[in-house]
JSON list of C-alpha atoms in Angstrom, two decimals:
[
{"chain": "D", "resi": 1, "resn": "MET", "atom": "CA", "xyz": [13.10, -19.71, 7.09]},
{"chain": "D", "resi": 2, "resn": "ILE", "atom": "CA", "xyz": [11.03, -20.27, 3.93]},
{"chain": "D", "resi": 3, "resn": "LYS", "atom": "CA", "xyz": [12.16, -22.15, 0.84]},
{"chain": "D", "resi": 4, "resn": "THR", "atom": "CA", "xyz": [9.99, -22.93, -2.18]},
{"chain": "D", "resi": 5, "resn": "ASN", "atom": "CA", "xyz": [10.98, -25.12, -5.09]},
{"chain": "D", "resi": 6, "resn": "ASN", "atom": "CA", "xyz": [8.89, -25.05, -8.28]},
{"chain": "D", "resi": 7, "resn": "ILE", "atom": "CA", "xyz": [5.55, -24.84, -6.49]},
{"chain": "D", "resi": 8, "resn": "ILE", "atom": "CA", "xyz": [2.47, -25.06, -8.73]},
{"chain": "D", "resi": 9, "resn": "LYS", "atom": "CA", "xyz": [-1.21, -24.69, -7.89]},
{"chain": "D", "resi": 10, "resn": "THR", "atom": "CA", "xyz": [-3.98, -25.96, -10.14]},
{"chain": "D", "resi": 11, "resn": "VAL", "atom": "CA", "xyz": [-7.73, -26.01, -9.53]},
{"chain": "D", "resi": 12, "resn": "SER", "atom": "CA", "xyz": [-10.56, -27.89, -11.22]},
{"chain": "D", "resi": 13, "resn": "THR", "atom": "CA", "xyz": [-13.05, -25.87, -13.27]},
{"chain": "D", "resi": 14, "resn": "SER", "atom": "CA", "xyz": [-15.96, -26.77, -15.52]},
{"chain": "D", "resi": 15, "resn": "GLU", "atom": "CA", "xyz": [-13.53, -26.44, -18.43]},
{"chain": "D", "resi": 16, "resn": "GLY", "atom": "CA", "xyz": [-10.87, -28.65, -16.87]},
{"chain": "D", "resi": 17, "resn": "GLN", "atom": "CA", "xyz": [-7.72, -27.99, -14.85]},
{"chain": "D", "resi": 18, "resn": "LEU", "atom": "CA", "xyz": [-6.68, -24.36, -14.45]},
{"chain": "D", "resi": 19, "resn": "GLN", "atom": "CA", "xyz": [-3.11, -23.57, -13.37]},
{"chain": "D", "resi": 20, "resn": "ILE", "atom": "CA", "xyz": [-3.33, -20.49, -11.17]},
{"chain": "D", "resi": 21, "resn": "LEU", "atom": "CA", "xyz": [0.29, -20.51, -9.99]},
{"chain": "D", "resi": 22, "resn": "GLN", "atom": "CA", "xyz": [3.16, -21.18, -12.39]},
{"chain": "D", "resi": 23, "resn": "PRO", "atom": "CA", "xyz": [6.37, -22.83, -11.08]},
{"chain": "D", "resi": 24, "resn": "ILE", "atom": "CA", "xyz": [7.65, -20.50, -8.32]},
{"chain": "D", "resi": 25, "resn": "SER", "atom": "CA", "xyz": [10.95, -20.75, -6.45]},
{"chain": "D", "resi": 26, "resn": "PHE", "atom": "CA", "xyz": [12.41, -18.36, -3.88]},
{"chain": "D", "resi": 27, "resn": "THR", "atom": "CA", "xyz": [13.76, -18.24, -0.32]},
{"chain": "D", "resi": 28, "resn": "VAL", "atom": "CA", "xyz": [13.13, -15.95, 2.65]},
{"chain": "D", "resi": 29, "resn": "ALA", "atom": "CA", "xyz": [15.78, -15.59, 5.35]},
{"chain": "D", "resi": 30, "resn": "ALA", "atom": "CA", "xyz": [15.03, -15.68, 9.06]},
{"chain": "D", "resi": 31, "resn": "GLY", "atom": "CA", "xyz": [13.99, -12.23, 10.29]},
{"chain": "D", "resi": 32, "resn": "GLU", "atom": "CA", "xyz": [13.53, -10.85, 6.78]},
{"chain": "D", "resi": 33, "resn": "SER", "atom": "CA", "xyz": [10.53, -8.74, 5.74]},
{"chain": "D", "resi": 34, "resn": "VAL", "atom": "CA", "xyz": [9.08, -9.49, 2.29]},
{"chain": "D", "resi": 35, "resn": "ALA", "atom": "CA", "xyz": [6.12, -7.97, 0.44]},
{"chain": "D", "resi": 36, "resn": "ILE", "atom": "CA", "xyz": [4.23, -9.87, -2.25]},
{"chain": "D", "resi": 37, "resn": "ILE", "atom": "CA", "xyz": [2.76, -7.37, -4.71]},
{"chain": "D", "resi": 38, "resn": "GLY", "atom": "CA", "xyz": [0.85, -7.41, -7.98]},
{"chain": "D", "resi": 39, "resn": "ALA", "atom": "CA", "xyz": [-2.53, -6.70, -9.52]},
{"chain": "D", "resi": 40, "resn": "SER", "atom": "CA", "xyz": [-5.74, -8.32, -8.28]},
{"chain": "D", "resi": 41, "resn": "GLY", "atom": "CA", "xyz": [-5.95, -11.90, -9.50]},
{"chain": "D", "resi": 42, "resn": "SER", "atom": "CA", "xyz": [-2.18, -12.25, -9.88]},
{"chain": "D", "resi": 43, "resn": "GLY", "atom": "CA", "xyz": [-2.01, -15.07, -7.32]},
{"chain": "D", "resi": 44, "resn": "LYS", "atom": "CA", "xyz": [-0.67, -13.17, -4.30]},
{"chain": "D", "resi": 45, "resn": "SER", "atom": "CA", "xyz": [-3.13, -14.44, -1.71]},
{"chain": "D", "resi": 46, "resn": "THR", "atom": "CA", "xyz": [-3.03, -17.96, -3.17]},
{"chain": "D", "resi": 47, "resn": "LEU", "atom": "CA", "xyz": [0.75, -17.99, -2.74]},
{"chain": "D", "resi": 48, "resn": "LEU", "atom": "CA", "xyz": [0.47, -16.65, 0.81]},
{"chain": "D", "resi": 49, "resn": "GLY", "atom": "CA", "xyz": [-2.05, -19.35, 1.72]},
{"chain": "D", "resi": 50, "resn": "LEU", "atom": "CA", "xyz": [0.29, -22.05, 0.42]},
{"chain": "D", "resi": 51, "resn": "LEU", "atom": "CA", "xyz": [3.25, -20.66, 2.35]},
{"chain": "D", "resi": 52, "resn": "ALA", "atom": "CA", "xyz": [1.20, -20.57, 5.56]},
{"chain": "D", "resi": 53, "resn": "GLY", "atom": "CA", "xyz": [-0.07, -24.12, 5.09]},
{"chain": "D", "resi": 54, "resn": "LEU", "atom": "CA", "xyz": [-3.69, -22.99, 4.75]},
{"chain": "D", "resi": 55, "resn": "ASP", "atom": "CA", "xyz": [-3.80, -24.67, 1.34]},
{"chain": "D", "resi": 56, "resn": "THR", "atom": "CA", "xyz": [-1.76, -27.38, -0.38]},
{"chain": "D", "resi": 57, "resn": "VAL", "atom": "CA", "xyz": [0.44, -27.23, -3.47]},
{"chain": "D", "resi": 58, "resn": "SER", "atom": "CA", "xyz": [-0.41, -29.29, -6.55]},
{"chain": "D", "resi": 59, "resn": "SER", "atom": "CA", "xyz": [3.29, -30.00, -7.03]},
{"chain": "D", "resi": 60, "resn": "GLY", "atom": "CA", "xyz": [6.62, -28.65, -5.81]},
{"chain": "D", "resi": 61, "resn": "GLU", "atom": "CA", "xyz": [8.13, -28.21, -2.36]},
{"chain": "D", "resi": 62, "resn": "ILE", "atom": "CA", "xyz": [7.69, -25.75, 0.50]},
{"chain": "D", "resi": 63, "resn": "PHE", "atom": "CA", "xyz": [9.97, -25.86, 3.52]},
{"chain": "D", "resi": 64, "resn": "LEU", "atom": "CA", "xyz": [8.96, -23.83, 6.58]},
{"chain": "D", "resi": 65, "resn": "ASP", "atom": "CA", "xyz": [11.78, -23.56, 9.09]},
{"chain": "D", "resi": 66, "resn": "GLU", "atom": "CA", "xyz": [13.25, -26.63, 7.36]},
{"chain": "D", "resi": 67, "resn": "GLN", "atom": "CA", "xyz": [10.02, -28.60, 7.81]},
{"chain": "D", "resi": 68, "resn": "PRO", "atom": "CA", "xyz": [8.56, -30.14, 4.59]},
{"chain": "D", "resi": 69, "resn": "LEU", "atom": "CA", "xyz": [5.14, -28.47, 4.50]},
{"chain": "D", "resi": 70, "resn": "HIS", "atom": "CA", "xyz": [4.33, -30.10, 1.14]},
{"chain": "D", "resi": 71, "resn": "ASN", "atom": "CA", "xyz": [4.51, -33.59, 2.67]},
{"chain": "D", "resi": 72, "resn": "MET", "atom": "CA", "xyz": [2.23, -32.88, 5.64]},
{"chain": "D", "resi": 73, "resn": "ASP", "atom": "CA", "xyz": [-1.44, -33.68, 6.13]},
{"chain": "D", "resi": 74, "resn": "GLU", "atom": "CA", "xyz": [-3.88, -31.11, 7.56]},
{"chain": "D", "resi": 75, "resn": "GLU", "atom": "CA", "xyz": [-3.29, -32.17, 11.15]},
{"chain": "D", "resi": 76, "resn": "GLU", "atom": "CA", "xyz": [0.47, -31.87, 10.77]},
{"chain": "D", "resi": 77, "resn": "ARG", "atom": "CA", "xyz": [0.17, -28.49, 9.02]},
{"chain": "D", "resi": 78, "resn": "ALA", "atom": "CA", "xyz": [-2.11, -27.22, 11.79]},
{"chain": "D", "resi": 79, "resn": "ALA", "atom": "CA", "xyz": [0.43, -28.31, 14.41]},
{"chain": "D", "resi": 80, "resn": "LEU", "atom": "CA", "xyz": [3.21, -26.52, 12.53]},
{"chain": "D", "resi": 81, "resn": "ARG", "atom": "CA", "xyz": [1.11, -23.35, 12.21]},
{"chain": "D", "resi": 82, "resn": "GLY", "atom": "CA", "xyz": [0.34, -23.44, 15.92]},
{"chain": "D", "resi": 83, "resn": "ALA", "atom": "CA", "xyz": [4.01, -23.78, 16.81]},
{"chain": "D", "resi": 84, "resn": "LYS", "atom": "CA", "xyz": [5.64, -21.40, 14.35]},
{"chain": "D", "resi": 85, "resn": "VAL", "atom": "CA", "xyz": [3.15, -19.25, 12.40]},
{"chain": "D", "resi": 86, "resn": "GLY", "atom": "CA", "xyz": [1.03, -16.16, 12.98]},
{"chain": "D", "resi": 87, "resn": "PHE", "atom": "CA", "xyz": [-1.52, -14.89, 10.44]},
{"chain": "D", "resi": 88, "resn": "ILE", "atom": "CA", "xyz": [-3.22, -11.51, 10.04]},
{"chain": "D", "resi": 89, "resn": "PHE", "atom": "CA", "xyz": [-6.23, -11.12, 7.75]},
{"chain": "D", "resi": 90, "resn": "GLN", "atom": "CA", "xyz": [-7.58, -8.04, 6.00]},
{"chain": "D", "resi": 91, "resn": "SER", "atom": "CA", "xyz": [-11.00, -8.64, 7.59]},
{"chain": "D", "resi": 92, "resn": "PHE", "atom": "CA", "xyz": [-9.52, -9.05, 11.11]},
{"chain": "D", "resi": 93, "resn": "MET", "atom": "CA", "xyz": [-11.25, -12.44, 11.69]},
{"chain": "D", "resi": 94, "resn": "LEU", "atom": "CA", "xyz": [-11.94, -11.79, 15.37]},
{"chain": "D", "resi": 95, "resn": "VAL", "atom": "CA", "xyz": [-14.48, -13.97, 17.17]},
{"chain": "D", "resi": 96, "resn": "PRO", "atom": "CA", "xyz": [-17.43, -11.59, 17.74]},
{"chain": "D", "resi": 97, "resn": "SER", "atom": "CA", "xyz": [-18.64, -13.30, 20.94]},
{"chain": "D", "resi": 98, "resn": "LEU", "atom": "CA", "xyz": [-15.24, -12.93, 22.65]},
{"chain": "D", "resi": 99, "resn": "THR", "atom": "CA", "xyz": [-13.70, -9.80, 24.15]},
{"chain": "D", "resi": 100, "resn": "ALA", "atom": "CA", "xyz": [-10.48, -8.35, 22.76]},
{"chain": "D", "resi": 101, "resn": "LEU", "atom": "CA", "xyz": [-8.54, -10.02, 25.59]},
{"chain": "D", "resi": 102, "resn": "GLU", "atom": "CA", "xyz": [-10.24, -13.38, 25.00]},
{"chain": "D", "resi": 103, "resn": "ASN", "atom": "CA", "xyz": [-9.55, -13.21, 21.25]},
{"chain": "D", "resi": 104, "resn": "ILE", "atom": "CA", "xyz": [-5.87, -12.67, 21.94]},
{"chain": "D", "resi": 105, "resn": "MET", "atom": "CA", "xyz": [-5.80, -15.51, 24.47]},
{"chain": "D", "resi": 106, "resn": "LEU", "atom": "CA", "xyz": [-7.12, -18.09, 21.97]},
{"chain": "D", "resi": 107, "resn": "PRO", "atom": "CA", "xyz": [-3.84, -19.13, 20.29]},
{"chain": "D", "resi": 108, "resn": "ALA", "atom": "CA", "xyz": [-2.03, -19.01, 23.64]},
{"chain": "D", "resi": 109, "resn": "GLU", "atom": "CA", "xyz": [-4.55, -21.43, 25.14]},
{"chain": "D", "resi": 110, "resn": "ILE", "atom": "CA", "xyz": [-4.44, -23.72, 22.10]},
{"chain": "D", "resi": 111, "resn": "THR", "atom": "CA", "xyz": [-0.65, -23.95, 22.19]},
{"chain": "D", "resi": 112, "resn": "GLY", "atom": "CA", "xyz": [-0.54, -24.35, 25.98]},
{"chain": "D", "resi": 113, "resn": "LEU", "atom": "CA", "xyz": [1.26, -21.07, 26.71]},
{"chain": "D", "resi": 114, "resn": "ALA", "atom": "CA", "xyz": [1.68, -20.47, 30.44]},
{"chain": "D", "resi": 115, "resn": "ASN", "atom": "CA", "xyz": [-0.49, -17.72, 31.97]},
{"chain": "D", "resi": 116, "resn": "PRO", "atom": "CA", "xyz": [-2.39, -16.93, 28.74]},
{"chain": "D", "resi": 117, "resn": "LYS", "atom": "CA", "xyz": [-4.44, -14.12, 30.31]},
{"chain": "D", "resi": 118, "resn": "GLN", "atom": "CA", "xyz": [-1.36, -12.32, 31.59]},
{"chain": "D", "resi": 119, "resn": "ALA", "atom": "CA", "xyz": [0.43, -12.81, 28.26]},
{"chain": "D", "resi": 120, "resn": "ALA", "atom": "CA", "xyz": [-2.62, -11.48, 26.39]},
{"chain": "D", "resi": 121, "resn": "GLN", "atom": "CA", "xyz": [-2.82, -8.41, 28.62]},
{"chain": "D", "resi": 122, "resn": "GLU", "atom": "CA", "xyz": [0.88, -7.69, 28.08]},
{"chain": "D", "resi": 123, "resn": "VAL", "atom": "CA", "xyz": [0.66, -7.87, 24.29]},
{"chain": "D", "resi": 124, "resn": "LEU", "atom": "CA", "xyz": [-2.56, -5.83, 24.37]},
{"chain": "D", "resi": 125, "resn": "GLU", "atom": "CA", "xyz": [-0.62, -3.13, 26.20]},
{"chain": "D", "resi": 126, "resn": "LYS", "atom": "CA", "xyz": [2.07, -3.27, 23.52]},
{"chain": "D", "resi": 127, "resn": "VAL", "atom": "CA", "xyz": [-0.45, -2.50, 20.79]},
{"chain": "D", "resi": 128, "resn": "GLY", "atom": "CA", "xyz": [-1.83, 0.41, 22.82]},
{"chain": "D", "resi": 129, "resn": "LEU", "atom": "CA", "xyz": [-5.16, -1.15, 23.79]},
{"chain": "D", "resi": 130, "resn": "GLY", "atom": "CA", "xyz": [-4.60, -2.17, 27.38]},
{"chain": "D", "resi": 131, "resn": "HIS", "atom": "CA", "xyz": [-7.75, -0.27, 28.36]},
{"chain": "D", "resi": 132, "resn": "ARG", "atom": "CA", "xyz": [-9.93, -2.04, 25.75]},
{"chain": "D", "resi": 133, "resn": "GLY", "atom": "CA", "xyz": [-9.48, -5.66, 26.79]},
{"chain": "D", "resi": 134, "resn": "GLU", "atom": "CA", "xyz": [-13.08, -6.16, 27.94]},
{"chain": "D", "resi": 135, "resn": "HIS", "atom": "CA", "xyz": [-14.60, -4.66, 24.78]},
{"chain": "D", "resi": 136, "resn": "TYR", "atom": "CA", "xyz": [-16.08, -6.84, 22.05]},
{"chain": "D", "resi": 137, "resn": "PRO", "atom": "CA", "xyz": [-15.05, -6.48, 18.38]},
{"chain": "D", "resi": 138, "resn": "ASN", "atom": "CA", "xyz": [-18.22, -4.55, 17.47]},
{"chain": "D", "resi": 139, "resn": "GLN", "atom": "CA", "xyz": [-17.30, -2.00, 20.13]},
{"chain": "D", "resi": 140, "resn": "LEU", "atom": "CA", "xyz": [-13.91, -1.35, 18.50]},
{"chain": "D", "resi": 141, "resn": "SER", "atom": "CA", "xyz": [-12.96, 0.70, 15.45]},
{"chain": "D", "resi": 142, "resn": "GLY", "atom": "CA", "xyz": [-11.44, -0.98, 12.40]},
{"chain": "D", "resi": 143, "resn": "GLY", "atom": "CA", "xyz": [-7.98, 0.15, 13.42]},
{"chain": "D", "resi": 144, "resn": "GLU", "atom": "CA", "xyz": [-8.46, -1.17, 16.94]},
{"chain": "D", "resi": 145, "resn": "GLN", "atom": "CA", "xyz": [-9.73, -4.50, 15.66]},
{"chain": "D", "resi": 146, "resn": "GLN", "atom": "CA", "xyz": [-6.66, -4.89, 13.46]},
{"chain": "D", "resi": 147, "resn": "ARG", "atom": "CA", "xyz": [-4.40, -4.08, 16.39]},
{"chain": "D", "resi": 148, "resn": "VAL", "atom": "CA", "xyz": [-6.15, -6.80, 18.40]},
{"chain": "D", "resi": 149, "resn": "ALA", "atom": "CA", "xyz": [-5.60, -9.16, 15.46]},
{"chain": "D", "resi": 150, "resn": "ILE", "atom": "CA", "xyz": [-1.90, -8.25, 15.42]},
{"chain": "D", "resi": 151, "resn": "ALA", "atom": "CA", "xyz": [-1.65, -8.85, 19.16]},
{"chain": "D", "resi": 152, "resn": "ARG", "atom": "CA", "xyz": [-3.33, -12.25, 18.69]},
{"chain": "D", "resi": 153, "resn": "ALA", "atom": "CA", "xyz": [-0.83, -13.14, 15.95]},
{"chain": "D", "resi": 154, "resn": "PHE", "atom": "CA", "xyz": [2.20, -12.14, 18.03]},
{"chain": "D", "resi": 155, "resn": "ILE", "atom": "CA", "xyz": [1.21, -13.60, 21.42]},
{"chain": "D", "resi": 156, "resn": "THR", "atom": "CA", "xyz": [2.86, -16.96, 20.76]},
{"chain": "D", "resi": 157, "resn": "LYS", "atom": "CA", "xyz": [6.00, -15.24, 19.40]},
{"chain": "D", "resi": 158, "resn": "PRO", "atom": "CA", "xyz": [5.76, -16.97, 16.01]},
{"chain": "D", "resi": 159, "resn": "LYS", "atom": "CA", "xyz": [8.88, -17.46, 13.93]},
{"chain": "D", "resi": 160, "resn": "ILE", "atom": "CA", "xyz": [6.94, -16.41, 10.83]},
{"chain": "D", "resi": 161, "resn": "LEU", "atom": "CA", "xyz": [4.12, -13.90, 10.45]},
{"chain": "D", "resi": 162, "resn": "PHE", "atom": "CA", "xyz": [1.95, -13.87, 7.33]},
{"chain": "D", "resi": 163, "resn": "ALA", "atom": "CA", "xyz": [-0.30, -10.87, 6.67]},
{"chain": "D", "resi": 164, "resn": "ASP", "atom": "CA", "xyz": [-2.88, -10.64, 3.87]},
{"chain": "D", "resi": 165, "resn": "GLU", "atom": "CA", "xyz": [-3.65, -6.99, 3.08]},
{"chain": "D", "resi": 166, "resn": "PRO", "atom": "CA", "xyz": [-3.26, -5.97, 6.77]},
{"chain": "D", "resi": 167, "resn": "THR", "atom": "CA", "xyz": [-4.13, -2.33, 6.03]},
{"chain": "D", "resi": 168, "resn": "GLY", "atom": "CA", "xyz": [-6.65, -2.98, 3.25]},
{"chain": "D", "resi": 169, "resn": "ASN", "atom": "CA", "xyz": [-9.72, -2.04, 5.31]},
{"chain": "D", "resi": 170, "resn": "LEU", "atom": "CA", "xyz": [-8.18, 0.89, 7.16]},
{"chain": "D", "resi": 171, "resn": "ASP", "atom": "CA", "xyz": [-8.00, 4.65, 6.60]},
{"chain": "D", "resi": 172, "resn": "ALA", "atom": "CA", "xyz": [-4.67, 6.40, 6.12]},
{"chain": "D", "resi": 173, "resn": "GLU", "atom": "CA", "xyz": [-4.05, 7.18, 9.80]},
{"chain": "D", "resi": 174, "resn": "ASN", "atom": "CA", "xyz": [-4.89, 3.69, 11.03]},
{"chain": "D", "resi": 175, "resn": "SER", "atom": "CA", "xyz": [-2.89, 2.17, 8.17]},
{"chain": "D", "resi": 176, "resn": "LYS", "atom": "CA", "xyz": [0.18, 4.07, 9.28]},
{"chain": "D", "resi": 177, "resn": "ASN", "atom": "CA", "xyz": [-0.31, 3.00, 12.92]},
{"chain": "D", "resi": 178, "resn": "VAL", "atom": "CA", "xyz": [-0.70, -0.65, 11.94]},
{"chain": "D", "resi": 179, "resn": "GLU", "atom": "CA", "xyz": [2.36, -0.50, 9.67]},
{"chain": "D", "resi": 180, "resn": "GLU", "atom": "CA", "xyz": [4.49, 0.94, 12.46]},
{"chain": "D", "resi": 181, "resn": "LEU", "atom": "CA", "xyz": [3.24, -1.69, 14.88]},
{"chain": "D", "resi": 182, "resn": "LEU", "atom": "CA", "xyz": [3.92, -4.58, 12.49]},
{"chain": "D", "resi": 183, "resn": "PHE", "atom": "CA", "xyz": [7.51, -3.57, 11.88]},
{"chain": "D", "resi": 184, "resn": "ALA", "atom": "CA", "xyz": [8.16, -2.69, 15.54]},
{"chain": "D", "resi": 185, "resn": "LEU", "atom": "CA", "xyz": [7.01, -6.12, 16.71]},
{"chain": "D", "resi": 186, "resn": "ASN", "atom": "CA", "xyz": [8.83, -7.73, 13.78]},
{"chain": "D", "resi": 187, "resn": "ALA", "atom": "CA", "xyz": [12.07, -6.10, 14.90]},
{"chain": "D", "resi": 188, "resn": "GLU", "atom": "CA", "xyz": [11.50, -6.73, 18.60]},
{"chain": "D", "resi": 189, "resn": "GLN", "atom": "CA", "xyz": [10.80, -10.45, 18.22]},
{"chain": "D", "resi": 190, "resn": "GLY", "atom": "CA", "xyz": [12.97, -11.12, 15.15]},
{"chain": "D", "resi": 191, "resn": "THR", "atom": "CA", "xyz": [9.93, -12.51, 13.35]},
{"chain": "D", "resi": 192, "resn": "THR", "atom": "CA", "xyz": [10.10, -13.28, 9.64]},
{"chain": "D", "resi": 193, "resn": "LEU", "atom": "CA", "xyz": [7.40, -11.14, 7.99]},
{"chain": "D", "resi": 194, "resn": "VAL", "atom": "CA", "xyz": [5.71, -11.99, 4.68]},
{"chain": "D", "resi": 195, "resn": "LEU", "atom": "CA", "xyz": [2.81, -9.80, 3.61]},
{"chain": "D", "resi": 196, "resn": "VAL", "atom": "CA", "xyz": [0.52, -9.30, 0.63]},
{"chain": "D", "resi": 197, "resn": "THR", "atom": "CA", "xyz": [-0.37, -5.70, -0.08]},
{"chain": "D", "resi": 198, "resn": "HIS", "atom": "CA", "xyz": [-1.65, -3.25, -2.69]},
{"chain": "D", "resi": 199, "resn": "ASP", "atom": "CA", "xyz": [-0.10, -0.44, -0.63]},
{"chain": "D", "resi": 200, "resn": "ASN", "atom": "CA", "xyz": [3.14, 0.54, -2.34]},
{"chain": "D", "resi": 201, "resn": "GLU", "atom": "CA", "xyz": [4.34, 2.54, 0.67]},
{"chain": "D", "resi": 202, "resn": "LEU", "atom": "CA", "xyz": [3.92, -0.49, 2.93]},
{"chain": "D", "resi": 203, "resn": "ALA", "atom": "CA", "xyz": [5.65, -2.73, 0.37]},
{"chain": "D", "resi": 204, "resn": "GLN", "atom": "CA", "xyz": [8.63, -0.39, 0.17]},
{"chain": "D", "resi": 205, "resn": "LYS", "atom": "CA", "xyz": [9.15, -0.67, 3.93]},
{"chain": "D", "resi": 206, "resn": "CYS", "atom": "CA", "xyz": [9.91, -4.37, 3.48]},
{"chain": "D", "resi": 207, "resn": "GLN", "atom": "CA", "xyz": [13.42, -5.48, 2.67]},
{"chain": "D", "resi": 208, "resn": "ARG", "atom": "CA", "xyz": [12.32, -7.22, -0.52]},
{"chain": "D", "resi": 209, "resn": "GLN", "atom": "CA", "xyz": [9.36, -7.13, -2.89]},
{"chain": "D", "resi": 210, "resn": "LEU", "atom": "CA", "xyz": [8.17, -10.15, -4.90]},
{"chain": "D", "resi": 211, "resn": "THR", "atom": "CA", "xyz": [6.07, -9.06, -7.88]},
{"chain": "D", "resi": 212, "resn": "MET", "atom": "CA", "xyz": [3.38, -11.43, -9.18]},
{"chain": "D", "resi": 213, "resn": "THR", "atom": "CA", "xyz": [1.72, -11.31, -12.62]},
{"chain": "D", "resi": 214, "resn": "ALA", "atom": "CA", "xyz": [-0.84, -13.87, -13.83]},
{"chain": "D", "resi": 215, "resn": "GLY", "atom": "CA", "xyz": [0.35, -16.53, -11.40]},
{"chain": "D", "resi": 216, "resn": "GLU", "atom": "CA", "xyz": [4.05, -15.99, -12.10]},
{"chain": "D", "resi": 217, "resn": "LEU", "atom": "CA", "xyz": [6.78, -14.52, -9.93]},
{"chain": "D", "resi": 218, "resn": "VAL", "atom": "CA", "xyz": [8.18, -11.99, -12.39]},
{"chain": "D", "resi": 219, "resn": "GLU", "atom": "CA", "xyz": [10.49, -9.87, -10.25]},
{"chain": "D", "resi": 220, "resn": "ILE", "atom": "CA", "xyz": [12.33, -9.92, -6.94]},
{"chain": "D", "resi": 221, "resn": "SER", "atom": "CA", "xyz": [13.64, -6.51, -5.89]},
{"chain": "D", "resi": 222, "resn": "ALA", "atom": "CA", "xyz": [15.43, -5.22, -2.79]},
{"chain": "D", "resi": 223, "resn": "HIS", "atom": "CA", "xyz": [15.24, -1.69, -1.46]},
{"chain": "D", "resi": 224, "resn": "SER", "atom": "CA", "xyz": [17.60, -1.64, 1.49]},
{"chain": "D", "resi": 225, "resn": "GLU", "atom": "CA", "xyz": [21.30, -2.14, 2.05]},
{"chain": "D", "resi": 226, "resn": "GLU", "atom": "CA", "xyz": [20.53, -5.00, 4.44]},
{"chain": "D", "resi": 227, "resn": "ALA", "atom": "CA", "xyz": [18.39, -6.79, 1.88]},
{"chain": "D", "resi": 228, "resn": "SER", "atom": "CA", "xyz": [20.97, -6.27, -0.87]},
{"chain": "D", "resi": 229, "resn": "ALA", "atom": "CA", "xyz": [23.89, -7.50, 1.19]}
]
């Protein structure tokens, strides 16, 4: 589902070019769950943004469901994201002027999904917030907002879900609820799940862990029989 080949990311600074990602190569199978871990500043979120097509590589190749992401312009990447990708942010990224139901409907409307309101209500029920559809983000707790964000990401049944610190702003109880929800929907829809996290317990629930240090992929480990097969 994901294949990278020697991807590098450099940025311009006042002192010249800075390479923030060293050559990185790995693959992720369809339906697999993978955690990207490492200290702050190790390049985790940068890598996730490249994989999701939110940013572009300086060199190297990224294939998303066999599509050459590295050769696409912004319009083509946006179309690919709309068709195949869901994304969950640490800060929820809900539109404050829209209700929970309307936030969830957004990607469904953009992609032309039939009956977006009905689909949004159904996925809202799945995340346990069927009774909160008419509430605005500022009327919801952090855990509820993240569940709305998860529902929004899953409404189009994406082939790949990227999550950047999905439990980073939540307390222990809400973190556990969000974790359970992520993996339940992942299993139900067969979605490929790639997440960045500082939460070791969440990382260990994934089939594989990719460890980043100073822009390098230094270790790939598996912690389940399925992932090791």
